[in-house]
Coordinates of C-alpha atoms in Angstrom, one line a residue:
Chain A
M1 CA -0.8 -26.5 26.6
S2 CA -0.5 -30.2 27.3
V3 CA -2.5 -32.4 25.0
A4 CA -3.2 -35.9 26.3
A5 CA -0.8 -38.3 24.7
P6 CA -2.0 -41.4 22.9
H7 CA -1.9 -44.6 24.9
S8 CA -0.6 -47.1 22.4
S9 CA 3.1 -46.3 22.3
A10 CA 5.0 -49.5 22.8
D11 CA 7.7 -48.5 20.4
R12 CA 8.3 -45.1 22.1
P13 CA 11.9 -44.1 22.2
S14 CA 13.4 -43.8 25.7
G15 CA 14.2 -40.4 27.1
L16 CA 10.7 -39.0 26.5
P17 CA 8.5 -38.3 29.4
P18 CA 6.3 -41.2 30.5
V19 CA 3.0 -41.6 28.7
R20 CA 0.1 -40.2 30.6
P21 CA -3.3 -41.6 30.1
H22 CA -5.6 -38.9 29.0
T23 CA -7.9 -39.4 32.0
Q24 CA -5.1 -37.6 34.0
A25 CA -4.9 -34.6 31.6
P26 CA -5.1 -31.4 33.6
A27 CA -8.6 -30.1 33.8
R28 CA -7.5 -26.6 33.2
D29 CA -4.8 -24.8 31.3
P30 CA -1.4 -25.2 33.1
A31 CA -0.2 -22.0 31.7
F32 CA -3.3 -20.1 32.9
A33 CA -1.5 -17.8 35.4
G34 CA 1.1 -16.7 32.9
R35 CA -1.4 -16.0 30.2
V36 CA -3.5 -13.8 32.5
F37 CA -0.4 -12.0 33.6
W38 CA 0.7 -11.1 30.1
L39 CA -2.8 -10.1 29.1
G40 CA -3.0 -7.8 32.1
L41 CA 0.4 -6.3 31.3
A42 CA -0.7 -5.6 27.7
L43 CA -3.9 -3.9 29.0
V44 CA -1.8 -1.7 31.3
L45 CA 0.5 -0.8 28.4
L46 CA -2.5 0.1 26.3
W47 CA -3.7 2.7 28.8
P48 CA -1.3 5.5 27.8
L49 CA -2.2 4.9 24.2
C50 CA -5.9 5.3 25.0
V51 CA -5.1 8.6 26.8
A52 CA -3.0 10.0 24.0
T53 CA -5.7 9.2 21.3
E54 CA -8.5 10.5 23.5
F55 CA -10.1 7.1 23.0
R56 CA -13.5 7.4 24.6
L57 CA -15.8 5.1 22.8
W58 CA -18.8 6.1 24.9
V59 CA -18.7 9.5 23.1
L60 CA -20.2 7.6 20.2
W61 CA -23.2 6.7 22.4
E62 CA -24.0 10.1 23.7
P63 CA -27.6 10.9 22.6
E64 CA -26.7 13.8 20.5
N65 CA -24.0 12.0 18.5
R66 CA -26.2 9.0 18.2
K67 CA -28.9 11.1 16.7
V68 CA -26.6 12.7 14.2
T69 CA -25.1 9.3 13.2
A70 CA -28.5 7.7 12.9
N71 CA -29.8 10.5 10.7
F72 CA -26.8 10.3 8.5
L73 CA -27.0 6.6 8.1
R74 CA -30.8 6.7 7.5
S75 CA -30.2 9.2 4.7
F76 CA -28.0 6.6 2.9
W77 CA -31.1 5.0 1.5
P78 CA -32.5 5.6 -1.1
L79 CA -29.3 6.0 -3.2
V80 CA -29.2 9.1 -5.3
H81 CA -29.6 7.9 -8.9
N82 CA -30.9 10.8 -11.0
P83 CA -29.3 11.0 -14.5
E84 CA -27.3 14.2 -13.9
F85 CA -25.8 12.8 -10.7
L86 CA -24.9 9.5 -12.4
E87 CA -23.4 11.3 -15.4
M88 CA -21.3 13.3 -13.0
V89 CA -20.2 10.1 -11.2
V90 CA -19.2 8.5 -14.4
R91 CA -17.2 11.6 -15.4
E92 CA -15.4 11.8 -12.0
T93 CA -14.7 8.0 -12.1
W94 CA -13.0 8.4 -15.4
R95 CA -11.1 11.4 -14.0
T96 CA -9.9 9.3 -11.1
V97 CA -8.6 6.6 -13.4
A98 CA -7.1 9.1 -15.8
M99 CA -5.3 10.9 -12.9
A100 CA -3.8 7.6 -11.8
T101 CA -2.8 6.6 -15.3
A102 CA -1.3 10.0 -16.2
G103 CA 0.5 10.0 -12.8
V104 CA 2.0 6.6 -13.3
T105 CA 3.1 7.5 -16.8
L106 CA 4.9 10.6 -15.5
A107 CA 6.3 8.5 -12.7
L108 CA 7.8 6.1 -15.2
V109 CA 9.4 9.0 -17.0
L110 CA 11.1 9.9 -13.7
A111 CA 11.7 6.3 -12.5
V112 CA 13.3 4.7 -15.5
P113 CA 16.3 6.9 -16.0
L114 CA 16.9 7.2 -12.2
S115 CA 16.7 3.4 -11.7
L116 CA 19.2 3.0 -14.6
L117 CA 21.5 5.5 -12.8
A118 CA 21.1 3.8 -9.5
T119 CA 21.5 0.1 -10.4
R120 CA 24.9 -1.3 -9.6
V121 CA 24.8 -4.1 -12.2
L122 CA 25.3 -1.6 -15.0
S123 CA 28.6 -0.2 -13.5
L124 CA 31.7 -0.7 -15.8
S125 CA 34.2 -0.1 -13.0
A126 CA 32.5 -2.7 -10.8
L127 CA 33.3 -5.3 -13.4
S128 CA 36.9 -5.4 -12.1
G129 CA 36.2 -5.8 -8.4
R130 CA 35.2 -2.7 -6.5
M131 CA 33.3 0.2 -8.0
D132 CA 35.2 3.5 -8.3
R133 CA 34.5 6.2 -5.7
W134 CA 32.6 8.7 -7.8
P135 CA 30.3 6.3 -9.5
A136 CA 29.5 4.8 -6.1
V137 CA 28.8 8.3 -4.6
M138 CA 26.6 9.1 -7.6
R139 CA 24.6 5.9 -7.2
W140 CA 24.2 6.5 -3.5
C141 CA 22.9 10.1 -4.2
V142 CA 20.4 8.9 -6.8
R143 CA 19.2 6.2 -4.3
A144 CA 18.8 8.8 -1.5
T145 CA 16.8 11.1 -3.9
L146 CA 14.4 8.2 -4.7
I147 CA 14.0 7.3 -1.0
V148 CA 13.2 11.0 -0.1
L149 CA 10.7 11.2 -3.0
R150 CA 8.9 8.1 -1.9
S151 CA 8.9 8.7 1.9
I152 CA 6.9 11.9 1.5
P153 CA 3.3 10.7 1.3
E154 CA 1.4 11.7 -1.9
L155 CA -1.2 13.6 0.1
I156 CA 1.5 16.0 1.4
W157 CA 2.8 16.5 -2.2
A158 CA -0.7 17.2 -3.3
L159 CA -1.2 19.8 -0.5
V160 CA 2.0 21.5 -1.6
F161 CA 1.1 21.4 -5.3
V162 CA -2.4 22.6 -4.7
R163 CA -0.8 25.8 -3.3
V164 CA 1.5 26.1 -6.3
V165 CA -0.6 25.2 -9.4
G166 CA -4.1 25.6 -7.9
L167 CA -7.0 23.3 -7.3
G168 CA -7.5 20.6 -10.0
P169 CA -6.1 17.4 -11.4
T170 CA -2.7 18.8 -12.2
A171 CA -1.8 18.8 -8.5
G172 CA -2.9 15.2 -8.1
V173 CA -1.1 14.0 -11.2
L174 CA 2.1 15.7 -10.0
A175 CA 1.8 14.3 -6.5
I176 CA 1.3 10.7 -7.8
A177 CA 4.2 11.2 -10.3
L178 CA 6.7 12.2 -7.6
T179 CA 5.7 9.7 -4.9
Y180 CA 5.3 6.8 -7.4
G181 CA 8.4 7.9 -9.3
G182 CA 10.4 7.4 -6.1
M183 CA 8.7 4.0 -5.3
L184 CA 9.0 2.6 -8.8
G185 CA 12.6 3.8 -9.2
K186 CA 13.7 2.2 -6.0
V187 CA 12.0 -1.1 -6.6
Y188 CA 13.1 -1.2 -10.3
A189 CA 16.7 -0.8 -9.2
E190 CA 16.3 -3.5 -6.6
I191 CA 14.7 -5.9 -9.2
L192 CA 17.4 -5.2 -11.7
E193 CA 20.1 -6.0 -9.1
S194 CA 18.4 -9.2 -8.0
G195 CA 18.9 -12.4 -10.0
E196 CA 21.4 -13.5 -12.5
S197 CA 23.7 -10.7 -13.9
H198 CA 26.0 -13.0 -15.8
A199 CA 24.7 -12.1 -19.3
T200 CA 24.9 -8.4 -18.7
Q201 CA 28.4 -8.6 -17.4
T202 CA 29.5 -10.8 -20.3
L203 CA 28.2 -8.2 -22.8
M204 CA 29.9 -5.3 -21.0
R205 CA 33.2 -7.2 -20.7
N206 CA 33.1 -7.8 -24.4
G207 CA 32.7 -4.1 -25.1
S208 CA 29.0 -3.4 -25.5
G209 CA 27.7 -0.2 -24.1
R210 CA 25.8 -0.1 -20.9
L211 CA 22.5 0.8 -22.6
Q212 CA 23.0 -2.1 -25.0
A213 CA 23.7 -4.4 -22.1
F214 CA 20.6 -3.2 -20.4
V215 CA 18.3 -3.6 -23.4
Y216 CA 19.7 -7.0 -24.6
A217 CA 20.5 -8.7 -21.3
L218 CA 19.2 -7.1 -18.2
L219 CA 15.8 -6.1 -19.4
P220 CA 14.7 -9.4 -21.0
S221 CA 15.5 -11.3 -17.9
H222 CA 13.5 -9.0 -15.6
A223 CA 10.8 -7.7 -17.9
A224 CA 7.9 -9.7 -16.5
E225 CA 8.7 -8.8 -12.9
L226 CA 9.1 -5.1 -13.7
A227 CA 5.8 -5.0 -15.7
S228 CA 3.9 -6.8 -13.0
Y229 CA 5.2 -4.4 -10.3
T230 CA 4.2 -1.5 -12.5
V231 CA 0.6 -2.8 -12.9
Y232 CA 0.4 -3.4 -9.2
R233 CA 1.4 0.2 -8.6
W234 CA -1.1 1.5 -11.1
E235 CA -3.8 -0.3 -9.0
C236 CA -2.5 1.5 -5.9
A237 CA -2.5 4.8 -7.7
I238 CA -6.2 4.4 -8.5
R239 CA -6.8 4.0 -4.8
S240 CA -4.7 6.9 -3.8
S241 CA -6.1 9.2 -6.5
V242 CA -9.4 8.9 -4.8
V243 CA -7.8 10.0 -1.5
L244 CA -6.1 13.0 -3.2
G245 CA -9.5 14.4 -4.1
F246 CA -10.0 15.2 -0.5
V247 CA -7.4 17.9 -0.7
G248 CA -8.9 19.4 -3.9
A249 CA -7.3 17.4 -6.7
G250 CA -10.6 16.5 -8.3
G251 CA -12.1 13.1 -9.0
L252 CA -14.4 10.9 -6.9
G253 CA -12.7 11.9 -3.7
Q254 CA -13.6 15.5 -4.1
Q255 CA -17.2 14.7 -4.8
L256 CA -17.3 12.4 -1.8
D257 CA -15.8 15.2 0.4
N258 CA -18.5 17.6 -0.9
S259 CA -21.3 15.2 -0.3
M260 CA -20.1 14.4 3.2
K261 CA -19.8 18.1 4.1
M262 CA -23.4 18.6 3.0
F263 CA -24.5 15.5 5.0
N264 CA -26.1 14.1 1.8
G265 CA -26.1 10.4 2.7
G266 CA -27.7 9.2 -0.5
E267 CA -24.9 10.7 -2.6
V268 CA -22.2 9.4 -0.2
A269 CA -23.6 5.9 -0.4
T270 CA -23.7 6.0 -4.2
L271 CA -20.2 7.3 -4.4
L272 CA -18.9 4.7 -1.9
L273 CA -20.5 1.9 -3.9
V274 CA -19.0 3.2 -7.1
F275 CA -15.6 3.5 -5.4
I276 CA -15.7 -0.1 -4.0
A277 CA -16.7 -1.3 -7.5
L278 CA -13.8 0.6 -9.1
V279 CA -11.3 -0.8 -6.6
A280 CA -12.6 -4.3 -7.1
L281 CA -12.4 -3.9 -10.9
A282 CA -8.9 -2.5 -10.7
D283 CA -7.9 -5.4 -8.5
R284 CA -9.3 -7.9 -11.0
V285 CA -7.7 -6.3 -14.0
S286 CA -4.4 -6.0 -12.3
A287 CA -4.5 -9.7 -11.1
W288 CA -5.4 -10.8 -14.6
L289 CA -2.7 -8.8 -16.2
R290 CA -0.1 -10.0 -13.7
K291 CA -1.1 -13.6 -14.4
A292 CA -0.9 -13.0 -18.1
L293 CA 2.6 -11.4 -17.7
A294 CA 4.0 -14.1 -15.5
Chain B
M1 CA 18.8 -5.8 -45.3
K2 CA 20.7 -5.2 -48.5
P3 CA 23.2 -8.0 -49.4
T4 CA 26.7 -6.6 -49.7
T5 CA 29.0 -7.6 -52.6
T6 CA 31.8 -9.1 -50.6
P7 CA 31.9 -12.8 -51.4
D8 CA 32.5 -13.7 -47.7
T9 CA 29.3 -12.1 -46.4
V10 CA 27.3 -13.4 -49.3
S11 CA 28.2 -16.9 -48.5
V12 CA 27.4 -16.4 -44.8
A13 CA 24.1 -14.8 -45.7
Q14 CA 23.2 -17.8 -47.9
A15 CA 24.2 -20.3 -45.3
F16 CA 22.0 -18.7 -42.7
S17 CA 19.2 -17.7 -44.9
T18 CA 17.4 -21.0 -44.8
E19 CA 17.3 -21.1 -41.0
A20 CA 16.8 -17.4 -40.1
A21 CA 13.5 -16.7 -38.4
N22 CA 13.1 -13.6 -40.5
P23 CA 14.8 -14.1 -43.8
P24 CA 16.3 -11.0 -45.4
W25 CA 14.1 -11.1 -48.6
K26 CA 10.9 -11.0 -46.6
L27 CA 9.4 -7.9 -45.2
P28 CA 9.6 -7.3 -41.4
P29 CA 6.5 -8.6 -39.6
P30 CA 3.6 -6.2 -39.6
L31 CA 3.6 -3.8 -36.7
F32 CA 0.1 -4.8 -35.7
N33 CA -1.3 -8.3 -36.0
A34 CA -4.9 -8.9 -35.0
R35 CA -4.0 -12.3 -33.5
C36 CA -1.3 -11.0 -31.3
R37 CA -2.5 -10.4 -27.7
A38 CA 0.5 -8.3 -26.8
C39 CA -0.3 -6.0 -29.7
W40 CA -3.8 -5.4 -28.5
F41 CA -2.6 -4.9 -25.0
T42 CA 0.0 -2.3 -26.0
A43 CA -2.6 -0.5 -28.2
A44 CA -5.1 -0.4 -25.4
L45 CA -2.4 0.9 -23.0
L46 CA -1.5 3.6 -25.5
V47 CA -5.1 4.6 -25.9
L48 CA -5.6 4.7 -22.1
V49 CA -2.5 6.9 -21.6
V50 CA -3.3 9.3 -24.4
A51 CA -7.0 9.6 -23.4
S52 CA -6.0 10.3 -19.8
F53 CA -3.6 13.1 -20.7
V54 CA -6.1 14.6 -23.2
S55 CA -9.2 14.4 -21.0
L56 CA -7.5 15.8 -17.9
E57 CA -6.9 19.3 -19.2
L58 CA -3.6 19.4 -17.3
D59 CA -2.3 22.9 -16.7
W60 CA 1.2 22.5 -18.1
A61 CA 1.6 26.2 -18.7
A62 CA 1.0 27.0 -15.1
F63 CA 3.5 24.5 -14.0
A64 CA 6.3 24.6 -16.6
S65 CA 6.5 28.4 -17.0
M66 CA 9.1 30.7 -15.3
E67 CA 6.3 32.2 -13.3
A68 CA 5.5 28.8 -11.7
A69 CA 9.1 28.1 -11.1
R70 CA 9.5 31.4 -9.3
S71 CA 6.4 30.9 -7.2
M72 CA 7.6 27.4 -6.4
G73 CA 11.0 28.9 -5.4
R74 CA 9.3 31.5 -3.2
F75 CA 7.1 28.8 -1.7
V76 CA 10.2 26.7 -0.7
A77 CA 12.1 29.7 0.5
E78 CA 9.3 30.5 2.9
F79 CA 9.9 27.2 4.7
F80 CA 13.2 28.6 6.0
P81 CA 14.1 28.9 8.7
P82 CA 11.9 26.2 10.4
D83 CA 10.3 27.2 13.6
L84 CA 12.5 25.5 16.3
S85 CA 11.2 27.4 19.4
P86 CA 10.9 25.0 22.3
V87 CA 7.2 25.6 22.7
F88 CA 6.5 24.6 19.1
V89 CA 8.9 21.7 19.1
N90 CA 7.1 20.4 22.2
K91 CA 3.8 20.7 20.4
V92 CA 5.2 18.8 17.4
A93 CA 6.6 16.1 19.6
W94 CA 3.3 15.6 21.3
A95 CA 1.6 15.4 17.9
A96 CA 4.1 12.8 16.8
W97 CA 3.4 10.8 20.0
E98 CA -0.3 11.1 19.2
T99 CA 0.3 9.8 15.7
L100 CA 2.3 6.9 17.0
A101 CA -0.3 6.1 19.6
M102 CA -3.1 6.3 17.0
S103 CA -1.3 3.8 14.8
A104 CA -0.5 1.4 17.6
L105 CA -4.0 1.4 19.2
G106 CA -5.6 1.2 15.7
T107 CA -3.4 -1.8 14.9
V108 CA -4.2 -3.6 18.2
I109 CA -7.9 -3.1 17.7
A110 CA -7.6 -4.2 14.1
A111 CA -5.8 -7.4 15.1
V112 CA -8.5 -8.3 17.6
L113 CA -11.3 -7.4 15.3
G114 CA -9.5 -9.1 12.3
L115 CA -9.1 -12.3 14.3
A116 CA -12.7 -12.2 15.4
L117 CA -13.8 -11.9 11.7
A118 CA -11.2 -14.3 10.4
V119 CA -12.7 -17.3 12.4
P120 CA -16.1 -17.2 10.6
A121 CA -14.3 -16.3 7.3
S122 CA -12.2 -19.5 7.2
R123 CA -13.1 -23.2 6.9
M124 CA -11.4 -24.9 9.8
S125 CA -11.9 -28.5 8.9
A126 CA -13.4 -30.6 6.1
Q127 CA -16.6 -31.1 8.2
D128 CA -17.0 -27.4 8.9
S129 CA -19.9 -26.1 6.8
A130 CA -18.6 -22.5 7.2
W131 CA -21.9 -21.0 6.0
L132 CA -20.7 -17.6 7.2
R133 CA -17.6 -17.8 5.1
S134 CA -18.7 -15.8 2.0
P135 CA -20.7 -13.1 3.8
T136 CA -17.8 -12.4 6.2
R137 CA -15.4 -12.3 3.3
W138 CA -17.6 -9.7 1.6
L139 CA -17.6 -7.6 4.8
L140 CA -13.8 -7.9 5.0
N141 CA -13.5 -6.8 1.3
A142 CA -15.7 -3.8 1.9
L143 CA -13.8 -2.8 5.0
R144 CA -10.6 -3.1 3.1
A145 CA -11.7 -1.3 -0.1
I146 CA -12.5 2.0 1.6
P147 CA -9.2 3.8 2.4
E148 CA -8.3 5.0 5.9
L149 CA -8.8 8.6 4.9
V150 CA -12.4 8.0 3.7
W151 CA -13.2 6.1 6.9
A152 CA -11.8 9.0 8.9
A153 CA -13.9 11.5 7.0
L154 CA -17.0 9.3 7.6
L155 CA -16.3 8.8 11.3
L156 CA -15.7 12.5 11.9
I157 CA -19.5 12.9 11.7
S158 CA -20.1 10.6 14.7
A159 CA -16.9 10.8 16.6
G160 CA -16.1 14.5 16.1
L161 CA -12.7 16.1 15.3
G162 CA -9.7 14.5 17.0
P163 CA -7.5 11.4 17.2
M164 CA -10.3 9.0 18.1
A165 CA -11.8 9.2 14.6
G166 CA -8.4 8.6 13.1
T167 CA -7.8 5.6 15.4
L168 CA -11.1 4.0 14.6
A169 CA -10.6 4.7 10.8
L170 CA -7.2 2.9 11.0
A171 CA -8.8 0.1 13.0
L172 CA -11.6 -0.5 10.5
H173 CA -9.5 -0.4 7.3
T174 CA -6.7 -2.5 8.9
S175 CA -9.2 -5.1 10.3
G176 CA -10.4 -5.7 6.7
V177 CA -6.8 -6.3 5.6
L178 CA -5.7 -8.4 8.5
G179 CA -8.9 -10.4 8.7
R180 CA -8.4 -11.6 5.1
L181 CA -4.7 -12.4 5.7
F182 CA -5.5 -14.2 9.0
A183 CA -8.3 -16.2 7.4
E184 CA -5.9 -17.4 4.7
A185 CA -3.3 -18.2 7.2
M186 CA -5.8 -20.3 9.2
E187 CA -7.0 -22.2 6.2
N188 CA -3.4 -23.1 5.1
I189 CA -2.2 -24.7 8.3
P190 CA -1.8 -28.5 8.6
T191 CA -5.0 -30.0 9.9
G192 CA -3.4 -32.8 11.9
P193 CA -3.4 -31.3 15.4
G194 CA -6.9 -30.0 15.1
D195 CA -8.2 -33.3 13.8
A196 CA -6.4 -35.1 16.7
L197 CA -8.3 -33.0 19.2
R198 CA -11.6 -33.2 17.4
T199 CA -11.5 -37.0 17.2
Q200 CA -11.1 -37.0 21.0
G201 CA -14.3 -35.0 21.3
V202 CA -12.8 -31.7 22.2
G203 CA -15.1 -28.7 21.5
S204 CA -14.4 -26.3 18.7
L205 CA -13.5 -23.4 20.9
R206 CA -10.8 -25.4 22.6
V207 CA -9.6 -26.8 19.3
F208 CA -9.2 -23.2 18.1
F209 CA -7.2 -22.1 21.1
Y210 CA -5.0 -25.2 21.5
A211 CA -4.5 -26.3 17.9
T212 CA -5.2 -23.5 15.4
L213 CA -4.1 -20.4 17.2
P214 CA -0.6 -21.7 18.4
Q215 CA 0.2 -22.8 14.8
V216 CA -0.7 -19.5 13.1
L217 CA 0.4 -17.1 15.9
P218 CA 3.9 -16.3 14.5
Q219 CA 2.4 -15.5 11.1
L220 CA -0.3 -13.4 12.7
M221 CA 2.3 -11.4 14.6
S222 CA 4.4 -10.7 11.6
Y223 CA 1.4 -9.6 9.5
T224 CA 0.3 -7.3 12.4
L225 CA 3.7 -5.7 12.7
Y226 CA 3.9 -5.2 9.0
R227 CA 0.5 -3.4 9.1
W228 CA 1.6 -1.3 12.0
E229 CA 4.5 -0.1 10.0
N230 CA 2.1 0.9 7.2
N231 CA -0.3 2.5 9.7
I232 CA 2.3 4.8 11.1
R233 CA 2.7 6.3 7.7
A234 CA -1.0 6.5 7.2
A235 CA -1.6 8.0 10.6
A236 CA 0.7 10.8 9.8
V237 CA -1.5 12.1 7.0
L238 CA -4.9 11.1 8.4
G239 CA -5.1 14.4 10.2
V240 CA -5.4 16.3 7.0
V241 CA -9.2 15.7 7.2
G242 CA -9.1 16.6 10.9
A243 CA -8.5 13.2 12.5
G244 CA -5.6 14.2 14.8
G245 CA -1.9 13.7 14.9
L246 CA 0.8 15.4 12.9
G247 CA -1.5 15.7 9.8
Q248 CA -4.0 17.9 11.7
L249 CA -1.2 20.2 12.9
L250 CA 0.1 20.3 9.4
S251 CA -3.2 21.2 7.7
F252 CA -3.9 23.8 10.4
H253 CA -0.6 25.6 10.0
M254 CA -0.5 25.3 6.3
G255 CA -4.0 26.7 6.1
L256 CA -2.9 29.8 8.0
F257 CA 0.3 30.1 5.8
H258 CA 2.6 29.5 8.9
M259 CA 5.3 28.2 6.5
N260 CA 8.1 28.0 9.1
K261 CA 5.9 25.9 11.4
T262 CA 4.9 23.8 8.4
A263 CA 8.5 23.1 7.7
T264 CA 9.1 21.8 11.2
I265 CA 6.1 19.5 11.0
L266 CA 7.2 18.2 7.6
A267 CA 10.6 17.5 8.9
A268 CA 9.2 15.7 11.9
M269 CA 7.0 13.6 9.6
L270 CA 10.0 12.7 7.4
L271 CA 12.1 11.8 10.4
M272 CA 9.4 9.6 11.8
V273 CA 8.9 7.7 8.5
A274 CA 12.7 7.3 8.1
C275 CA 13.0 5.9 11.6
V276 CA 10.2 3.4 11.0
D277 CA 11.8 2.4 7.7
A278 CA 15.2 1.9 9.3
L279 CA 13.9 0.0 12.3
S280 CA 11.8 -2.3 10.1
F281 CA 14.7 -2.9 7.8
A282 CA 17.0 -3.7 10.8
A283 CA 14.3 -6.0 12.3
R284 CA 13.8 -7.8 9.1
R285 CA 17.5 -8.3 8.6
W286 CA 17.8 -9.5 12.2
L287 CA 14.9 -11.9 11.9
T288 CA 16.0 -13.4 8.6
R289 CA 19.6 -13.7 9.6

């Protein structure tokens, strides 16, 4: 990639290559061969991936599939907008939001105590050098629990809970509560450990309890960050509560799944539009709240 | 606060009373003040939370009772022992490879598509009219707003059951995400190199390839790798609607109540996610060292 250098360079430091007038600039890319080689290699490496995923795009163009797709897409218009359907959509939309809110609330109930247990800043023995063995082991165990809770996707939790408590929003709320409890707890602990811990340590050195040190020193200095992360996760929970409907946890997702199974394009289109609007609204609200909190 | 009779404390209270923000003879501030934004916000939050719990008709009895605890215990006990017969482990390993391939191919397609959409979605120079900018951004937002799982369910209709629908679903959602990130990266680079080429009369395609792209390429790579990490996790569960990979195997065996096999698949999923997390953590540490 050689770009023609400017001509006027009387004060050019020595040691640089001689100035080449741009009339002599190479007509084609000097690194052409190398680029083609790497591109070819990448394509060769992509081949096994295409085999593994049965990636045959021409399947989409087979006449039968094309007809099904075209029919489905054509049925998107007109949107279904009779009053009963719209009333159901509004009810299910509220249900989706409520599921996310209740899930995040329960997740907080789980995450706050666990993050207090996991954070290293609130350790009394660590004030004098190294933390004792048992507190360290306990903190490590709590952290491992949080990581396990968060690394199982909420959809899998929902599948499990649908088996245990039956179809309905309870399974969805519990799934969100467990996954988000893990996520919030882990990130809360990290946020509390980041930044200045001087005030907390001073309080604890002077004999205040750990909870007092948390409430009067650690929490005020990290409150904005904690709150804004919670709001962000609430926004994510709205998105995932729609997805949870697909395994039978109620809400917009379940209606979307039903309409898709019945090939009712008009309903699918209405639900998708409502869903996009809901996500955009949650995005706006969360951005506004986070700005207000900062 | 009631003043005590000790002369010492009385004098201290008098000394401080003139400066204290909340002098002891006044009542504490009202709990709710109509001019306080935080109060309104807290009240709204409380109303939202209470309304959610009330309107959802959550089935606490079914969950918190002994009966539920026993059925949960039975459910977990059925997982053991996990099915570790070589035939089944081979099948799970193949499904894991399929999941990995889905996420990798989906991310590559998304990076190409995202780059193609990011060019019209960004204003390259001050002279650029960029009339396609807002329509393309709308398209990117729509692609991004629909989750992978919903895309997969939609694509099943035209692509049929199997990993191809999942790959395309990942590609579509991720191209929305990456396109937006790429467009922002391209708008935020220094304009000097591009302007230098443009003043020499170089065409816009060559300006893009020799000035814009080399500057944003490291950022593009890091965004793409980050999304790949996310997509591995997403690909593991996409199969629940029938779009291939570990998820499809999971929903199949769970539907037939093959709990021992389900346990193996869940363990494979956890292992995969843990490996990805550890690798990305190590890579991040190595890169930022």
